[in-house]
Amino acid sequence: MKLSIGPSILNSDLSNLAKECQEIINSGADFLHLDVMDGHFVPNLTFGHPVVKCLRTKLPNTGFECHMMVAHPEKWVQPMAEAGVNRYIFHLEATNDIETLVSKIQEAGMKVGIGIKPNTPVDDVIQYVDLCDLVLIMTVEPGFGGQTFMQSMIPKIKYIRSQFPDVDIEVDGGVSHVNIGCCAEAGANVIVAGTAVTGTTNKLKAIRDLREEWEKAI
Ligand SMILES: O=C(CO)[C@@H](O)[C@H](O)COP(=O)(O)O
Ligand SMILES: [Fe+2]
């Protein structure tokens, strides 16, 4: 499967967000991973659709995916679609009506991603994978960038890939050139890297290193 790299902008210079995003794209990223947090589903607060809408005016052709770490993901589907989001990733743990939410996201014209936190068993999401375009495996406890990659999440990736050869599997949290190889071996093909990209002055090299390590491993 083709590798797609979408840096998280969570730990970038939020006072210069459009410039930071443009630099990330110019450095070879495939899309942007926008971490939306509401202070309820996770103990942190970031930004919402108004910021996404402004970013869209500055980056009209860039892929935007929103990682919705929010307690009511159904509430923000339409505003995010109108703001220009391409892929809407909600958390399994944040809704009790997956099918309705998936339909709402699709009717709004966005691709669908479903995410699970580290403590959520992979068996809880398996029944919904067929409904979605992407499965997000969190390799840190959601809420903050710069945390340590949880190697113990690798079996989840392997299991989903063994059941679904064609679905996009995304890994998010603590990914760097050091551990992207084991994500690749396990079957992940969509990589979120936050601090590994935004925490360096040489973003071009950081993204190139990620690609090289992924290629070596597959
Ligand atoms: O969703 C999250 C955190 O909750 C992630 O998208 C992180 O923001 C990725 O940043 P790094 O862990 O790669 O620094
Ligand atoms: Fe994220």
PDB file of C-alpha atoms and ligand atoms in Angstrom:
ATOM      1  CA  MET A   1       0.000   0.000   0.000  1.00  0.00           C
ATOM      2  CA  LYS A   2       1.088   3.602  -0.601  1.00  0.00           C
ATOM      3  CA  LEU A   3       2.491   5.527   2.382  1.00  0.00           C
ATOM      4  CA  SER A   4       0.771   8.781   3.307  1.00  0.00           C
ATOM      5  CA  ILE A   5       2.295  11.135   5.885  1.00  0.00           C
ATOM      6  CA  GLY A   6       0.127  13.730   7.651  1.00  0.00           C
ATOM      7  CA  PRO A   7       2.003  15.728  10.309  1.00  0.00           C
ATOM      8  CA  SER A   8       0.026  16.868  13.339  1.00  0.00           C
ATOM      9  CA  ILE A   9       0.205  20.643  13.829  1.00  0.00           C
ATOM     10  CA  LEU A  10      -0.619  20.394  17.536  1.00  0.00           C
ATOM     11  CA  ASN A  11       2.888  21.246  18.720  1.00  0.00           C
ATOM     12  CA  SER A  12       3.698  23.725  15.978  1.00  0.00           C
ATOM     13  CA  ASP A  13       3.832  27.497  16.460  1.00  0.00           C
ATOM     14  CA  LEU A  14       0.077  28.122  16.646  1.00  0.00           C
ATOM     15  CA  SER A  15       0.677  31.871  16.496  1.00  0.00           C
ATOM     16  CA  ASN A  16       1.933  31.312  12.937  1.00  0.00           C
ATOM     17  CA  LEU A  17      -0.282  28.431  11.938  1.00  0.00           C
ATOM     18  CA  ALA A  18      -0.808  29.106   8.231  1.00  0.00           C
ATOM     19  CA  LYS A  19       2.919  29.661   7.666  1.00  0.00           C
ATOM     20  CA  GLU A  20       3.804  26.552   9.670  1.00  0.00           C
ATOM     21  CA  CYS A  21       1.290  24.465   7.689  1.00  0.00           C
ATOM     22  CA  GLN A  22       2.612  25.738   4.362  1.00  0.00           C
ATOM     23  CA  GLU A  23       6.162  24.878   5.439  1.00  0.00           C
ATOM     24  CA  ILE A  24       5.076  21.360   6.411  1.00  0.00           C
ATOM     25  CA  ILE A  25       3.428  20.834   3.019  1.00  0.00           C
ATOM     26  CA  ASN A  26       6.417  22.346   1.190  1.00  0.00           C
ATOM     27  CA  SER A  27       8.611  19.858   3.103  1.00  0.00           C
ATOM     28  CA  GLY A  28       6.872  16.895   1.489  1.00  0.00           C
ATOM     29  CA  ALA A  29       3.895  16.045   3.728  1.00  0.00           C
ATOM     30  CA  ASP A  30       0.892  14.472   1.978  1.00  0.00           C
ATOM     31  CA  PHE A  31      -1.791  16.092   4.148  1.00  0.00           C
ATOM     32  CA  LEU A  32      -2.313  17.875   7.489  1.00  0.00           C
ATOM     33  CA  HIS A  33      -3.594  16.219  10.662  1.00  0.00           C
ATOM     34  CA  LEU A  34      -5.615  18.752  12.654  1.00  0.00           C
ATOM     35  CA  ASP A  35      -6.075  17.729  16.300  1.00  0.00           C
ATOM     36  CA  VAL A  36      -9.397  19.078  17.553  1.00  0.00           C
ATOM     37  CA  MET A  37      -9.804  18.798  21.336  1.00  0.00           C
ATOM     38  CA  ASP A  38     -12.737  20.010  23.453  1.00  0.00           C
ATOM     39  CA  GLY A  39     -11.391  19.656  27.012  1.00  0.00           C
ATOM     40  CA  HIS A  40     -14.034  16.998  27.748  1.00  0.00           C
ATOM     41  CA  PHE A  41     -13.112  13.895  25.737  1.00  0.00           C
ATOM     42  CA  VAL A  42      -9.460  14.715  26.441  1.00  0.00           C
ATOM     43  CA  PRO A  43      -7.943  17.015  29.095  1.00  0.00           C
ATOM     44  CA  ASN A  44      -6.786  19.623  26.577  1.00  0.00           C
ATOM     45  CA  LEU A  45      -8.312  22.331  24.385  1.00  0.00           C
ATOM     46  CA  THR A  46      -7.146  23.262  20.888  1.00  0.00           C
ATOM     47  CA  PHE A  47      -9.136  24.791  18.031  1.00  0.00           C
ATOM     48  CA  GLY A  48     -12.357  24.286  16.057  1.00  0.00           C
ATOM     49  CA  HIS A  49     -13.926  24.833  12.649  1.00  0.00           C
ATOM     50  CA  PRO A  50     -13.373  28.633  12.560  1.00  0.00           C
ATOM     51  CA  VAL A  51      -9.595  28.059  12.581  1.00  0.00           C
ATOM     52  CA  VAL A  52      -9.903  25.269  10.018  1.00  0.00           C
ATOM     53  CA  LYS A  53     -11.964  27.563   7.778  1.00  0.00           C
ATOM     54  CA  CYS A  54      -9.254  30.249   7.908  1.00  0.00           C
ATOM     55  CA  LEU A  55      -6.519  27.698   7.222  1.00  0.00           C
ATOM     56  CA  ARG A  56      -8.468  26.452   4.188  1.00  0.00           C
ATOM     57  CA  THR A  57      -8.362  29.943   2.632  1.00  0.00           C
ATOM     58  CA  LYS A  58      -4.555  29.893   2.902  1.00  0.00           C
ATOM     59  CA  LEU A  59      -4.139  26.260   1.788  1.00  0.00           C
ATOM     60  CA  PRO A  60      -6.877  25.701  -0.809  1.00  0.00           C
ATOM     61  CA  ASN A  61      -5.447  22.466  -2.213  1.00  0.00           C
ATOM     62  CA  THR A  62      -4.092  20.717   0.899  1.00  0.00           C
ATOM     63  CA  GLY A  63      -5.655  17.571   2.355  1.00  0.00           C
ATOM     64  CA  PHE A  64      -7.141  18.284   5.787  1.00  0.00           C
ATOM     65  CA  GLU A  65      -8.087  15.531   8.199  1.00  0.00           C
ATOM     66  CA  CYS A  66      -9.574  16.401  11.563  1.00  0.00           C
ATOM     67  CA  HIS A  67      -8.829  14.139  14.492  1.00  0.00           C
ATOM     68  CA  MET A  68     -11.921  14.815  16.581  1.00  0.00           C
ATOM     69  CA  MET A  69     -11.020  14.255  20.222  1.00  0.00           C
ATOM     70  CA  VAL A  70     -14.400  15.597  21.281  1.00  0.00           C
ATOM     71  CA  ALA A  71     -17.295  14.315  23.392  1.00  0.00           C
ATOM     72  CA  HIS A  72     -19.959  14.971  20.746  1.00  0.00           C
ATOM     73  CA  PRO A  73     -18.421  14.304  17.297  1.00  0.00           C
ATOM     74  CA  GLU A  74     -21.860  14.390  15.622  1.00  0.00           C
ATOM     75  CA  LYS A  75     -22.167  18.079  16.575  1.00  0.00           C
ATOM     76  CA  TRP A  76     -19.217  19.216  14.437  1.00  0.00           C
ATOM     77  CA  VAL A  77     -19.683  17.244  11.222  1.00  0.00           C
ATOM     78  CA  GLN A  78     -21.452  19.964   9.222  1.00  0.00           C
ATOM     79  CA  PRO A  79     -19.294  22.880  10.490  1.00  0.00           C
ATOM     80  CA  MET A  80     -16.097  20.965   9.669  1.00  0.00           C
ATOM     81  CA  ALA A  81     -17.382  19.959   6.228  1.00  0.00           C
ATOM     82  CA  GLU A  82     -18.244  23.612   5.510  1.00  0.00           C
ATOM     83  CA  ALA A  83     -14.788  24.612   6.786  1.00  0.00           C
ATOM     84  CA  GLY A  84     -13.234  22.398   4.115  1.00  0.00           C
ATOM     85  CA  VAL A  85     -12.232  19.196   5.941  1.00  0.00           C
ATOM     86  CA  ASN A  86     -11.616  16.171   3.703  1.00  0.00           C
ATOM     87  CA  ARG A  87     -11.502  13.359   6.278  1.00  0.00           C
ATOM     88  CA  TYR A  88     -13.322  13.343   9.602  1.00  0.00           C
ATOM     89  CA  ILE A  89     -11.927  10.990  12.233  1.00  0.00           C
ATOM     90  CA  PHE A  90     -14.091  10.386  15.298  1.00  0.00           C
ATOM     91  CA  HIS A  91     -13.424   8.170  18.310  1.00  0.00           C
ATOM     92  CA  LEU A  92     -15.352   4.949  18.872  1.00  0.00           C
ATOM     93  CA  GLU A  93     -15.438   5.836  22.576  1.00  0.00           C
ATOM     94  CA  ALA A  94     -17.267   9.138  21.871  1.00  0.00           C
ATOM     95  CA  THR A  95     -20.490   7.844  20.310  1.00  0.00           C
ATOM     96  CA  ASN A  96     -23.067   5.099  20.768  1.00  0.00           C
ATOM     97  CA  ASP A  97     -24.493   5.375  17.258  1.00  0.00           C
ATOM     98  CA  ILE A  98     -21.615   4.708  14.852  1.00  0.00           C
ATOM     99  CA  GLU A  99     -23.755   3.969  11.805  1.00  0.00           C
ATOM    100  CA  THR A 100     -25.674   7.244  12.021  1.00  0.00           C
ATOM    101  CA  LEU A 101     -22.483   9.243  12.543  1.00  0.00           C
ATOM    102  CA  VAL A 102     -20.759   7.533   9.603  1.00  0.00           C
ATOM    103  CA  SER A 103     -23.737   8.331   7.340  1.00  0.00           C
ATOM    104  CA  LYS A 104     -23.778  11.953   8.518  1.00  0.00           C
ATOM    105  CA  ILE A 105     -20.061  12.348   7.712  1.00  0.00           C
ATOM    106  CA  GLN A 106     -20.492  10.754   4.270  1.00  0.00           C
ATOM    107  CA  GLU A 107     -23.576  12.864   3.462  1.00  0.00           C
ATOM    108  CA  ALA A 108     -21.484  15.933   4.347  1.00  0.00           C
ATOM    109  CA  GLY A 109     -19.023  14.858   1.647  1.00  0.00           C
ATOM    110  CA  MET A 110     -16.107  13.786   3.846  1.00  0.00           C
ATOM    111  CA  LYS A 111     -14.167  10.540   4.159  1.00  0.00           C
ATOM    112  CA  VAL A 112     -14.689   8.657   7.433  1.00  0.00           C
ATOM    113  CA  GLY A 113     -12.077   7.631   9.983  1.00  0.00           C
ATOM    114  CA  ILE A 114     -12.736   5.795  13.255  1.00  0.00           C
ATOM    115  CA  GLY A 115     -10.176   5.930  16.065  1.00  0.00           C
ATOM    116  CA  ILE A 116      -9.533   3.916  19.203  1.00  0.00           C
ATOM    117  CA  LYS A 117      -7.627   4.918  22.323  1.00  0.00           C
ATOM    118  CA  PRO A 118      -4.858   2.712  23.757  1.00  0.00           C
ATOM    119  CA  ASN A 119      -7.134   1.111  26.385  1.00  0.00           C
ATOM    120  CA  THR A 120      -9.837   0.212  23.849  1.00  0.00           C
ATOM    121  CA  PRO A 121      -9.567  -3.392  22.638  1.00  0.00           C
ATOM    122  CA  VAL A 122      -9.238  -3.788  18.870  1.00  0.00           C
ATOM    123  CA  ASP A 123     -12.216  -6.200  18.937  1.00  0.00           C
ATOM    124  CA  ASP A 124     -14.463  -3.231  19.818  1.00  0.00           C
ATOM    125  CA  VAL A 125     -13.796  -1.560  16.452  1.00  0.00           C
ATOM    126  CA  ILE A 126     -13.581  -4.550  14.100  1.00  0.00           C
ATOM    127  CA  GLN A 127     -17.332  -4.651  13.406  1.00  0.00           C
ATOM    128  CA  TYR A 128     -17.251  -1.023  12.143  1.00  0.00           C
ATOM    129  CA  VAL A 129     -14.153  -1.085   9.926  1.00  0.00           C
ATOM    130  CA  ASP A 130     -16.140  -2.021   6.817  1.00  0.00           C
ATOM    131  CA  LEU A 131     -18.171   1.200   7.201  1.00  0.00           C
ATOM    132  CA  CYS A 132     -15.088   3.442   7.275  1.00  0.00           C
ATOM    133  CA  ASP A 133     -12.295   4.591   4.963  1.00  0.00           C
ATOM    134  CA  LEU A 134      -9.636   4.606   7.708  1.00  0.00           C
ATOM    135  CA  VAL A 135      -8.941   3.184  11.152  1.00  0.00           C
ATOM    136  CA  LEU A 136      -6.826   5.267  13.533  1.00  0.00           C
ATOM    137  CA  ILE A 137      -4.784   3.415  16.144  1.00  0.00           C
ATOM    138  CA  MET A 138      -3.672   5.769  18.917  1.00  0.00           C
ATOM    139  CA  THR A 139      -0.158   4.974  20.101  1.00  0.00           C
ATOM    140  CA  VAL A 140      -0.344   7.527  22.913  1.00  0.00           C
ATOM    141  CA  GLU A 141      -3.114   8.515  25.313  1.00  0.00           C
ATOM    142  CA  PRO A 142      -4.861  11.270  23.317  1.00  0.00           C
ATOM    143  CA  GLY A 143      -4.595  14.874  24.485  1.00  0.00           C
ATOM    144  CA  PHE A 144      -1.014  15.937  23.965  1.00  0.00           C
ATOM    145  CA  GLY A 145       1.829  15.790  21.464  1.00  0.00           C
ATOM    146  CA  GLY A 146       5.392  14.805  22.311  1.00  0.00           C
ATOM    147  CA  GLN A 147       4.541  11.637  24.243  1.00  0.00           C
ATOM    148  CA  THR A 148       6.332   8.280  24.011  1.00  0.00           C
ATOM    149  CA  PHE A 149       5.216   5.771  21.366  1.00  0.00           C
ATOM    150  CA  MET A 150       3.359   2.767  22.824  1.00  0.00           C
ATOM    151  CA  GLN A 151       4.915  -0.307  21.191  1.00  0.00           C
ATOM    152  CA  SER A 152       2.182  -2.426  22.829  1.00  0.00           C
ATOM    153  CA  MET A 153      -0.320  -1.083  20.263  1.00  0.00           C
ATOM    154  CA  ILE A 154       1.424  -2.838  17.353  1.00  0.00           C
ATOM    155  CA  PRO A 155      -0.637  -6.072  17.639  1.00  0.00           C
ATOM    156  CA  LYS A 156      -3.788  -4.002  17.036  1.00  0.00           C
ATOM    157  CA  ILE A 157      -2.387  -2.839  13.695  1.00  0.00           C
ATOM    158  CA  LYS A 158      -1.363  -6.371  12.738  1.00  0.00           C
ATOM    159  CA  TYR A 159      -4.799  -7.746  13.566  1.00  0.00           C
ATOM    160  CA  ILE A 160      -6.737  -5.136  11.601  1.00  0.00           C
ATOM    161  CA  ARG A 161      -4.431  -5.559   8.601  1.00  0.00           C
ATOM    162  CA  SER A 162      -4.927  -9.340   8.766  1.00  0.00           C
ATOM    163  CA  GLN A 163      -8.722  -8.908   8.581  1.00  0.00           C
ATOM    164  CA  PHE A 164      -8.863  -5.928   6.197  1.00  0.00           C
ATOM    165  CA  PRO A 165      -6.115  -5.959   3.535  1.00  0.00           C
ATOM    166  CA  ASP A 166      -7.282  -2.742   1.842  1.00  0.00           C
ATOM    167  CA  VAL A 167      -8.430  -0.368   4.594  1.00  0.00           C
ATOM    168  CA  ASP A 168      -6.191   2.600   5.452  1.00  0.00           C
ATOM    169  CA  ILE A 169      -4.626   2.085   8.875  1.00  0.00           C
ATOM    170  CA  GLU A 170      -3.326   5.238  10.537  1.00  0.00           C
ATOM    171  CA  VAL A 171      -0.947   5.420  13.488  1.00  0.00           C
ATOM    172  CA  ASP A 172      -0.956   8.523  15.649  1.00  0.00           C
ATOM    173  CA  GLY A 173       1.182   9.384  18.634  1.00  0.00           C
ATOM    174  CA  GLY A 174       4.928   9.394  19.227  1.00  0.00           C
ATOM    175  CA  VAL A 175       5.785   8.234  15.727  1.00  0.00           C
ATOM    176  CA  SER A 176       9.303   8.991  14.517  1.00  0.00           C
ATOM    177  CA  HIS A 177      11.974   7.550  12.208  1.00  0.00           C
ATOM    178  CA  VAL A 178      12.887   5.235  15.106  1.00  0.00           C
ATOM    179  CA  ASN A 179       9.553   3.383  15.270  1.00  0.00           C
ATOM    180  CA  ILE A 180       7.875   3.966  11.896  1.00  0.00           C
ATOM    181  CA  GLY A 181       9.481   0.746  10.643  1.00  0.00           C
ATOM    182  CA  CYS A 182       7.542  -1.425  13.105  1.00  0.00           C
ATOM    183  CA  CYS A 183       4.347   0.421  12.143  1.00  0.00           C
ATOM    184  CA  ALA A 184       5.064  -0.370   8.477  1.00  0.00           C
ATOM    185  CA  GLU A 185       5.841  -4.036   9.216  1.00  0.00           C
ATOM    186  CA  ALA A 186       2.556  -4.327  11.133  1.00  0.00           C
ATOM    187  CA  GLY A 187       0.610  -2.987   8.135  1.00  0.00           C
ATOM    188  CA  ALA A 188       0.069   0.725   8.806  1.00  0.00           C
ATOM    189  CA  ASN A 189       0.106   2.929   5.691  1.00  0.00           C
ATOM    190  CA  VAL A 190      -0.993   6.335   7.006  1.00  0.00           C
ATOM    191  CA  ILE A 191       1.358   8.005   9.469  1.00  0.00           C
ATOM    192  CA  VAL A 192       0.749  10.980  11.729  1.00  0.00           C
ATOM    193  CA  ALA A 193       3.981  12.480  12.999  1.00  0.00           C
ATOM    194  CA  GLY A 194       3.728  15.598  15.143  1.00  0.00           C
ATOM    195  CA  THR A 195       6.783  16.490  17.142  1.00  0.00           C
ATOM    196  CA  ALA A 196       9.033  14.415  14.873  1.00  0.00           C
ATOM    197  CA  VAL A 197       8.244  16.969  12.136  1.00  0.00           C
ATOM    198  CA  THR A 198       7.192  20.203  13.863  1.00  0.00           C
ATOM    199  CA  GLY A 199       9.913  19.862  16.497  1.00  0.00           C
ATOM    200  CA  THR A 200      12.763  20.132  14.005  1.00  0.00           C
ATOM    201  CA  THR A 201      14.125  23.005  11.912  1.00  0.00           C
ATOM    202  CA  ASN A 202      14.750  20.595   9.010  1.00  0.00           C
ATOM    203  CA  LYS A 203      11.214  19.377   8.225  1.00  0.00           C
ATOM    204  CA  LEU A 204      12.282  18.224   4.762  1.00  0.00           C
ATOM    205  CA  LYS A 205      14.833  15.815   6.264  1.00  0.00           C
ATOM    206  CA  ALA A 206      12.413  14.665   8.978  1.00  0.00           C
ATOM    207  CA  ILE A 207       9.757  13.701   6.433  1.00  0.00           C
ATOM    208  CA  ARG A 208      12.329  12.187   4.088  1.00  0.00           C
ATOM    209  CA  ASP A 209      13.724  10.083   6.983  1.00  0.00           C
ATOM    210  CA  LEU A 210      10.214   8.852   7.806  1.00  0.00           C
ATOM    211  CA  ARG A 211       9.676   7.778   4.205  1.00  0.00           C
ATOM    212  CA  GLU A 212      13.084   6.079   3.990  1.00  0.00           C
ATOM    213  CA  GLU A 213      12.544   4.092   7.206  1.00  0.00           C
ATOM    214  CA  TRP A 214       9.060   3.054   6.051  1.00  0.00           C
ATOM    215  CA  GLU A 215      10.398   1.913   2.655  1.00  0.00           C
ATOM    216  CA  LYS A 216      13.161  -0.107   4.337  1.00  0.00           C
ATOM    217  CA  ALA A 217      10.619  -1.943   6.483  1.00  0.00           C
ATOM    218  CA  ILE A 218       8.024  -2.992   3.898  1.00  0.00           C
TER     219      ILE A 218
HETATM  220  O1  LIG B   1      -3.870  13.149  18.549  1.00  0.00           O
HETATM  221  C1  LIG B   1      -2.750  13.351  18.997  1.00  0.00           C
HETATM  222  C2  LIG B   1      -2.523  13.591  20.453  1.00  0.00           C
HETATM  223  O2  LIG B   1      -3.744  13.449  21.130  1.00  0.00           O
HETATM  224  C3  LIG B   1      -1.612  13.277  18.064  1.00  0.00           C
HETATM  225  O3  LIG B   1      -2.026  13.698  16.742  1.00  0.00           O
HETATM  226  C4  LIG B   1      -0.358  14.014  18.519  1.00  0.00           C
HETATM  227  O4  LIG B   1      -0.580  15.381  18.464  1.00  0.00           O
HETATM  228  C5  LIG B   1       0.776  13.620  17.611  1.00  0.00           C
HETATM  229  O5  LIG B   1       1.914  14.303  18.041  1.00  0.00           O
HETATM  230  P1  LIG B   1       3.258  13.474  18.375  1.00  0.00           P
HETATM  231  O6  LIG B   1       2.896  12.471  19.423  1.00  0.00           O
HETATM  232  O7  LIG B   1       3.648  12.818  17.073  1.00  0.00           O
HETATM  233  O8  LIG B   1       4.222  14.521  18.834  1.00  0.00           O
HETATM  234 FE    FE B   2      -4.115  13.179  16.383  1.00  0.00          FE
END
